[in-house]
Amino acid sequence: MSALVIGAGPAGLMAADALLRAGVPTTLVDAKPSFARKFLMAGKSGLNLTKMEPLAKFVQAYPTGASQLRPMLEAFGPEDVRAWAEGLDQTCFTGSTGRLFPTAMKASPLLRAWLSRLDGMGLERHTRWRWLGWDAGAFRFDTPDGTRHMTPDVTVFAMGGASWARLGSDGKWADQFAARGLRTTPFQPSNAGLLVDWSEHMRTHFGAPLKNVTFHAGNLTNRGEAVISVRGLEGGGIYPLGPALREGAALTVDLLPDVTRNALRDRLAKPRGKQSQSNALRKSLKLPPAAQALLMEMGRPLPSDVDALAGLVKALPVRHAGLRPMDEAISTAGGVPFEALDDGLMMRESPGLFCAGEMLDWDAPTGGYLLTACLATGLWAGQNAARYHASLPPVTQKKR
């Protein structure tokens, strides 16, 4: 056997694709009963493949790992993702925000077409094969047929991070790496909701969106939408701030980002007459009910000084208890640091072993960035694994 890919998510599938295209016989294994379960789950609400924007702007969306990912994204960026999907007979369209979706909206048709193509290229694949670590240099697996050992010429690891364990990304591979003396960094939640202990007054707003607001945490800023849930705040408005929030940065929200502080002060300075403060605020600020509720929840007692009140609306502190648990996060940071890998994603301390996808220590927001980088790193690792394989002496290939 020549090449082994462990983990059948988008990164692993792309690595296998690259190896097969290079003429390297490849076996792909996964611990779950079927392939790409997290990919399929993500596609249930509409499969966001990538974001159609210039590469320079695209790369800036990655809060960590951007410099290391750049060459991989240059080799396989948004336009390449579109071409790849259409090459699998999946027509695509670009939404109003620049996000690219397959016309079918789901992941399953694309996955079926991809697996069919890989099968036609000679892929050998197995499910319910859980990697147990190394045994005297061989890879040991627990399989439906008992313990199996494999000694490939080259291997690509693509076993995901440590979120959504029920779908296969449990992060347990890090223990095997540690036992082997291979470097990893601790996993941390990424693209996770924020825990907020709401008062009873917020109950009627559970499920309501906060729209057209801007969130700030540390040096990160994001304008987007977040939903008020029973446990806190969730959504694309919050997720990109994860790197700052998990480091303990305070969160503030600008409830009216299109209105200046001076303009707000002028509105608030108007006499309110016999109106209650809440009614006067509602009429002068014209906040949606959810935003008005958040202001009262986090800002009371509201300052009587007009300038201070305007400042509160522009930078409302949101008390919270940190990010949701890691297994509830969409993705994770942590894993194999880029410093432990060469430019081809091969482990410096173990020639012939490559890593890809969410196993690598990088952050990406939702909106197509996460999936694109998984595909790009999988392709990069697979292509470099194929080059490494080609450099091996024939006698080495036979013995391994």
Coordinates of C-alpha atoms in Angstrom, one line a residue:
M1 CA 0.0 0.0 0.0
S2 CA 1.3 3.5 -0.8
A3 CA -0.7 6.3 0.9
L4 CA -3.1 6.4 3.8
V5 CA -5.4 9.2 4.7
I6 CA -7.0 9.1 8.2
G7 CA -10.2 11.2 8.4
A8 CA -12.8 11.5 5.7
G9 CA -14.0 15.1 6.1
P10 CA -13.4 17.7 3.4
A11 CA -9.7 18.0 4.1
G12 CA -9.1 14.2 4.0
L13 CA -11.2 13.8 0.9
M14 CA -9.3 16.5 -0.8
A15 CA -5.9 15.0 0.2
A16 CA -7.0 11.6 -1.1
D17 CA -8.1 13.3 -4.4
A18 CA -4.7 14.9 -4.8
L19 CA -2.9 11.7 -4.1
L20 CA -5.0 9.7 -6.5
R21 CA -4.5 12.3 -9.2
A22 CA -0.8 12.0 -8.8
G23 CA -1.1 8.2 -9.4
V24 CA -0.5 7.2 -5.8
P25 CA -2.7 4.2 -4.6
T26 CA -4.6 5.6 -1.6
T27 CA -6.7 4.2 1.3
L28 CA -9.0 6.5 3.1
V29 CA -10.4 5.5 6.6
D30 CA -12.7 7.1 9.1
A31 CA -13.9 6.2 12.5
K32 CA -17.6 6.9 11.9
P33 CA -20.1 4.7 10.0
S34 CA -20.1 7.1 7.0
F35 CA -17.9 9.8 5.6
A36 CA -18.0 13.6 6.1
R37 CA -20.7 13.7 8.8
K38 CA -19.9 17.2 10.0
F39 CA -19.8 18.4 6.4
L40 CA -23.3 16.9 5.8
M41 CA -24.6 18.5 9.0
A42 CA -23.3 21.9 8.0
G43 CA -25.0 21.5 4.7
K44 CA -28.5 20.9 6.2
S45 CA -29.1 24.7 6.6
G46 CA -27.6 25.6 3.3
L47 CA -24.0 24.6 2.3
N48 CA -21.9 27.8 2.3
L49 CA -18.9 26.8 0.2
T50 CA -16.9 30.0 0.2
K51 CA -17.0 33.8 0.1
M52 CA -16.5 35.3 -3.3
E53 CA -14.2 38.2 -2.6
P54 CA -10.7 39.3 -3.6
L55 CA -8.0 37.1 -2.1
A56 CA -6.3 39.8 -0.1
K57 CA -9.6 40.6 1.7
F58 CA -10.4 36.9 2.0
V59 CA -7.1 36.1 3.8
Q60 CA -7.7 39.0 6.2
A61 CA -10.7 37.2 7.6
Y62 CA -8.5 34.6 9.4
P63 CA -7.6 36.0 12.9
T64 CA -4.9 33.4 13.4
G65 CA -2.9 31.4 10.9
A66 CA -3.4 33.9 8.0
S67 CA 0.2 34.1 7.0
Q68 CA 0.7 30.4 7.0
L69 CA -2.5 29.7 5.1
R70 CA -1.9 32.4 2.5
P71 CA 0.0 30.2 0.0
M72 CA -2.6 27.4 0.3
L73 CA -5.4 29.8 -0.3
E74 CA -3.6 31.4 -3.2
A75 CA -3.4 27.9 -4.7
F76 CA -7.0 27.1 -3.9
G77 CA -9.2 30.1 -3.2
P78 CA -12.8 31.1 -3.7
E79 CA -12.7 30.9 -7.5
D80 CA -11.1 27.4 -7.3
V81 CA -13.8 26.3 -4.9
R82 CA -16.4 27.3 -7.4
A83 CA -14.6 25.5 -10.2
W84 CA -14.2 22.4 -8.1
A85 CA -17.9 22.2 -7.2
E86 CA -18.9 22.8 -10.8
G87 CA -16.5 20.1 -11.8
L88 CA -18.6 17.7 -9.7
D89 CA -21.7 18.9 -11.7
Q90 CA -22.9 21.1 -8.8
T91 CA -24.0 24.4 -10.2
C92 CA -23.5 27.3 -7.8
F93 CA -24.9 30.8 -7.2
T94 CA -23.5 33.8 -5.2
G95 CA -25.8 35.3 -2.6
S96 CA -26.2 39.0 -2.0
T97 CA -23.5 38.9 0.7
G98 CA -21.0 37.2 -1.6
R99 CA -21.4 33.8 -0.2
L100 CA -21.3 30.9 -2.6
F101 CA -23.8 28.1 -2.4
P102 CA -24.5 25.0 -4.6
T103 CA -27.9 25.4 -6.3
A104 CA -29.0 22.2 -4.5
M105 CA -28.1 24.0 -1.2
K106 CA -27.2 20.7 0.4
A107 CA -23.9 18.9 0.9
S108 CA -25.2 15.4 0.1
P109 CA -25.3 15.7 -3.7
L110 CA -21.8 17.1 -3.8
L111 CA -20.5 14.4 -1.5
R112 CA -22.0 11.6 -3.5
A113 CA -20.5 13.0 -6.7
W114 CA -17.1 13.4 -5.1
L115 CA -17.1 9.9 -3.7
S116 CA -18.2 8.5 -7.0
R117 CA -15.3 10.2 -8.7
L118 CA -12.8 9.1 -6.1
D119 CA -14.0 5.5 -6.4
G120 CA -13.5 5.7 -10.1
M121 CA -10.0 6.8 -9.5
G122 CA -9.3 3.6 -7.5
L123 CA -9.8 4.9 -3.9
E124 CA -10.0 2.1 -1.2
R125 CA -12.1 3.3 1.7
H126 CA -13.2 2.0 5.0
T127 CA -15.6 3.2 7.7
R128 CA -15.6 2.3 11.4
W129 CA -11.8 2.3 11.4
R130 CA -10.7 4.1 14.6
W131 CA -7.0 5.0 14.8
L132 CA -5.5 3.8 18.1
G133 CA -2.0 5.1 17.6
W134 CA 1.3 3.5 16.6
D135 CA 2.4 0.0 17.3
A136 CA 6.1 -0.5 16.6
G137 CA 6.0 1.9 13.7
A138 CA 2.7 0.6 12.2
F139 CA -0.6 2.4 12.4
R140 CA -3.0 0.4 14.6
F141 CA -6.8 0.5 14.0
D142 CA -9.8 -0.9 15.7
T143 CA -12.1 -2.1 12.9
P144 CA -15.3 -4.2 12.6
D145 CA -13.0 -7.1 11.8
G146 CA -10.7 -6.6 14.8
T147 CA -7.4 -4.9 15.1
R148 CA -5.6 -4.0 11.9
H149 CA -2.2 -2.6 11.3
M150 CA -1.0 -0.6 8.3
T151 CA 2.4 0.5 7.2
P152 CA 1.9 3.1 4.4
D153 CA 4.7 4.9 2.5
V154 CA 3.1 8.3 3.3
T155 CA 0.2 9.4 5.6
V156 CA -2.1 12.4 5.7
F157 CA -3.9 13.1 9.0
A158 CA -7.2 14.9 8.7
M159 CA -9.1 14.0 11.8
G160 CA -10.6 17.4 12.6
G161 CA -10.5 19.4 15.8
A162 CA -12.3 18.9 19.0
S163 CA -15.9 20.1 18.5
W164 CA -19.0 18.1 17.6
A165 CA -17.5 14.8 18.9
R166 CA -20.7 12.9 18.0
L167 CA -19.9 13.6 14.3
G168 CA -16.3 12.5 14.6
S169 CA -14.2 15.4 15.7
D170 CA -13.4 14.4 19.2
G171 CA -9.7 15.5 19.3
K172 CA -8.6 12.3 20.9
W173 CA -5.8 12.0 18.3
A174 CA -3.9 14.7 20.3
D175 CA -3.3 12.1 23.0
Q176 CA -1.7 9.7 20.5
F177 CA 0.5 12.6 19.2
A178 CA 1.6 13.4 22.7
A179 CA 2.5 9.8 23.4
R180 CA 4.6 9.9 20.2
G181 CA 6.3 13.1 21.3
L182 CA 4.7 15.2 18.6
R183 CA 3.8 18.8 19.4
T184 CA 0.2 20.0 19.8
T185 CA -1.4 23.1 21.3
P186 CA -4.5 22.9 23.5
F187 CA -7.8 23.0 21.8
Q188 CA -10.0 26.1 22.3
P189 CA -13.6 26.9 21.1
S190 CA -14.0 28.9 17.9
N191 CA -17.2 30.1 16.3
A192 CA -19.0 29.5 19.6
G193 CA -21.9 31.2 21.2
L194 CA -21.6 33.4 24.3
L195 CA -22.9 32.4 27.7
V196 CA -25.1 35.2 29.3
D197 CA -27.1 34.8 32.5
W198 CA -30.3 36.7 31.5
S199 CA -32.8 38.1 33.9
E200 CA -36.4 37.0 33.7
H201 CA -37.2 40.2 31.7
M202 CA -35.4 38.9 28.7
R203 CA -37.4 35.7 28.4
T204 CA -39.9 37.2 25.9
H205 CA -37.0 38.1 23.6
F206 CA -35.5 34.6 23.4
G207 CA -35.1 33.7 19.7
A208 CA -35.1 37.4 18.6
P209 CA -32.3 38.7 16.4
L210 CA -30.1 41.7 17.1
K211 CA -29.7 43.2 13.7
N212 CA -27.5 46.0 12.3
V213 CA -25.3 46.2 15.4
T214 CA -21.6 46.2 15.7
F215 CA -19.8 44.0 18.3
H216 CA -16.3 44.9 19.7
A217 CA -13.9 42.6 21.7
G218 CA -10.3 43.5 22.2
N219 CA -9.0 44.6 18.8
L220 CA -11.7 42.7 16.9
T221 CA -14.8 44.4 15.5
N222 CA -17.6 42.8 13.6
R223 CA -20.9 44.1 12.3
G224 CA -23.5 41.3 12.0
E225 CA -26.5 39.6 13.5
A226 CA -26.7 37.7 16.8
V227 CA -29.7 35.8 18.2
I228 CA -30.7 36.2 21.9
S229 CA -31.1 32.6 23.1
V230 CA -32.0 31.1 26.4
R231 CA -28.3 30.6 27.1
G232 CA -26.8 33.8 25.7
L233 CA -25.9 35.2 22.3
E234 CA -25.3 33.2 19.1
G235 CA -24.6 33.9 15.5
G236 CA -22.3 35.3 12.9
G237 CA -22.1 38.7 14.7
I238 CA -20.4 37.1 17.7
Y239 CA -18.4 34.2 16.2
P240 CA -15.6 36.2 14.7
L241 CA -14.8 37.7 18.1
G242 CA -14.0 34.3 19.6
P243 CA -10.2 34.7 19.7
A244 CA -10.5 37.9 21.8
L245 CA -13.4 36.6 24.0
R246 CA -11.7 33.4 24.9
E247 CA -8.7 35.5 26.1
G248 CA -11.0 37.3 28.4
A249 CA -11.6 40.5 26.4
A250 CA -14.7 42.5 27.4
L251 CA -17.6 42.7 24.9
T252 CA -19.4 45.9 23.9
V253 CA -22.1 46.4 21.3
D254 CA -22.9 49.6 19.3
L255 CA -26.6 49.4 19.0
L256 CA -26.8 52.2 16.4
P257 CA -23.6 52.0 14.3
D258 CA -24.9 54.3 11.6
V259 CA -25.7 57.1 14.0
T260 CA -22.9 59.3 15.5
R261 CA -22.6 59.9 19.2
N262 CA -23.3 63.6 18.7
A263 CA -26.5 62.9 16.7
L264 CA -27.6 60.5 19.5
R265 CA -26.9 63.2 22.1
D266 CA -29.1 65.6 20.1
R267 CA -31.9 63.1 20.0
L268 CA -31.7 62.3 23.7
A269 CA -31.6 66.0 24.7
K270 CA -35.1 66.6 23.5
P271 CA -37.6 67.2 26.4
R272 CA -39.5 64.0 27.2
G273 CA -42.4 65.7 28.9
K274 CA -44.5 63.3 30.9
Q275 CA -43.2 60.2 29.0
S276 CA -41.4 57.5 31.0
Q277 CA -37.8 57.1 30.3
S278 CA -38.2 53.8 28.5
N279 CA -40.9 55.3 26.2
A280 CA -38.8 58.4 25.6
L281 CA -35.8 56.2 24.7
R282 CA -37.9 54.0 22.4
K283 CA -39.2 57.0 20.5
S284 CA -35.9 59.0 20.3
L285 CA -33.6 56.0 19.5
K286 CA -36.1 54.0 17.5
L287 CA -34.4 50.8 18.6
P288 CA -35.9 47.4 17.7
P289 CA -37.5 45.7 20.7
A290 CA -34.6 43.2 21.1
A291 CA -32.0 46.0 21.1
Q292 CA -34.1 48.1 23.4
A293 CA -34.3 45.1 25.8
L294 CA -30.6 44.5 25.7
L295 CA -29.9 48.2 26.5
M296 CA -32.2 48.0 29.6
E297 CA -30.8 44.6 30.6
M298 CA -27.1 45.6 30.5
G299 CA -27.3 49.4 31.0
R300 CA -29.6 49.9 34.0
P301 CA -29.6 52.0 35.9
L302 CA -29.4 54.2 32.8
P303 CA -27.4 57.4 33.3
S304 CA -29.3 60.7 33.4
D305 CA -26.5 62.6 31.7
V306 CA -27.3 62.8 28.0
D307 CA -23.7 62.4 26.8
A308 CA -23.2 59.4 29.0
L309 CA -26.4 57.8 27.8
A310 CA -25.4 58.3 24.2
G311 CA -22.0 56.7 25.0
L312 CA -23.7 53.7 26.5
V313 CA -25.8 53.2 23.4
K314 CA -22.6 53.3 21.2
A315 CA -20.6 51.0 23.5
L316 CA -23.0 48.9 25.7
P317 CA -21.0 46.5 27.9
V318 CA -22.4 42.9 27.7
R319 CA -21.8 40.9 30.9
H320 CA -21.1 37.3 30.0
A321 CA -19.6 34.1 31.3
G322 CA -17.4 33.3 28.3
L323 CA -17.8 31.1 25.3
R324 CA -20.0 28.0 25.1
P325 CA -18.3 24.6 25.8
M326 CA -15.9 23.4 23.2
D327 CA -18.0 20.5 22.0
E328 CA -20.8 23.0 21.2
A329 CA -18.6 25.2 19.1
I330 CA -18.7 25.0 15.3
S331 CA -15.0 24.6 15.2
T332 CA -11.9 24.8 17.4
A333 CA -8.5 26.5 17.4
G334 CA -5.5 24.6 18.7
G335 CA -4.1 21.3 17.4
V336 CA -0.9 20.9 15.4
P337 CA 1.1 24.2 15.4
F338 CA 2.5 25.4 12.1
E339 CA 5.9 25.6 13.7
A340 CA 5.9 21.7 13.9
L341 CA 5.3 21.5 10.1
D342 CA 7.4 22.3 7.1
D343 CA 6.1 24.4 4.2
G344 CA 4.4 21.3 2.7
L345 CA 2.5 20.5 6.0
M346 CA 4.8 17.6 6.7
M347 CA 5.7 17.0 10.4
R348 CA 9.3 18.1 10.9
E349 CA 9.9 15.3 13.5
S350 CA 8.2 12.6 11.4
P351 CA 9.0 12.6 7.7
G352 CA 6.2 11.1 5.7
L353 CA 3.4 12.3 8.0
F354 CA 1.3 15.3 6.9
C355 CA -1.5 17.2 8.6
A356 CA -4.5 19.1 7.2
G357 CA -7.8 20.7 8.0
E358 CA -9.0 21.5 11.5
M359 CA -6.2 19.5 13.0
L360 CA -4.0 22.5 12.3
D361 CA -3.9 25.5 14.7
W362 CA -5.8 28.2 12.9
D363 CA -9.0 30.2 13.4
A364 CA -11.6 31.0 10.7
P365 CA -15.0 32.6 10.9
T366 CA -18.1 31.0 9.4
G367 CA -19.3 32.2 6.0
G368 CA -17.2 29.9 3.8
Y369 CA -13.8 30.7 5.2
L370 CA -13.6 27.5 7.4
L371 CA -14.6 25.1 4.6
T372 CA -12.3 26.8 2.0
A373 CA -9.3 26.5 4.3
C374 CA -10.0 22.8 5.0
L375 CA -10.2 22.1 1.3
A376 CA -7.1 24.2 0.6
T377 CA -5.0 22.6 3.3
G378 CA -6.2 19.1 2.3
L379 CA -5.1 19.7 -1.3
W380 CA -1.8 21.2 -0.2
A381 CA -1.0 18.3 2.1
G382 CA -2.1 15.7 -0.5
Q383 CA 0.0 17.2 -3.3
N384 CA 3.1 17.5 -1.1
A385 CA 2.5 13.9 0.2
A386 CA 2.5 12.8 -3.4
R387 CA 5.7 14.6 -4.1
Y388 CA 7.3 13.0 -1.0
H389 CA 6.1 9.6 -2.1
A390 CA 7.7 10.1 -5.5
S391 CA 11.0 11.0 -3.9
L392 CA 11.2 7.7 -2.0
P393 CA 13.5 5.0 -3.5
P394 CA 11.5 2.1 -4.9
V395 CA 13.0 -0.3 -2.4
T396 CA 11.8 2.0 0.5
Q397 CA 8.3 2.1 -0.9
K398 CA 8.2 -1.7 -0.9
K399 CA 9.5 -2.1 2.6
R400 CA 7.2 0.6 4.1

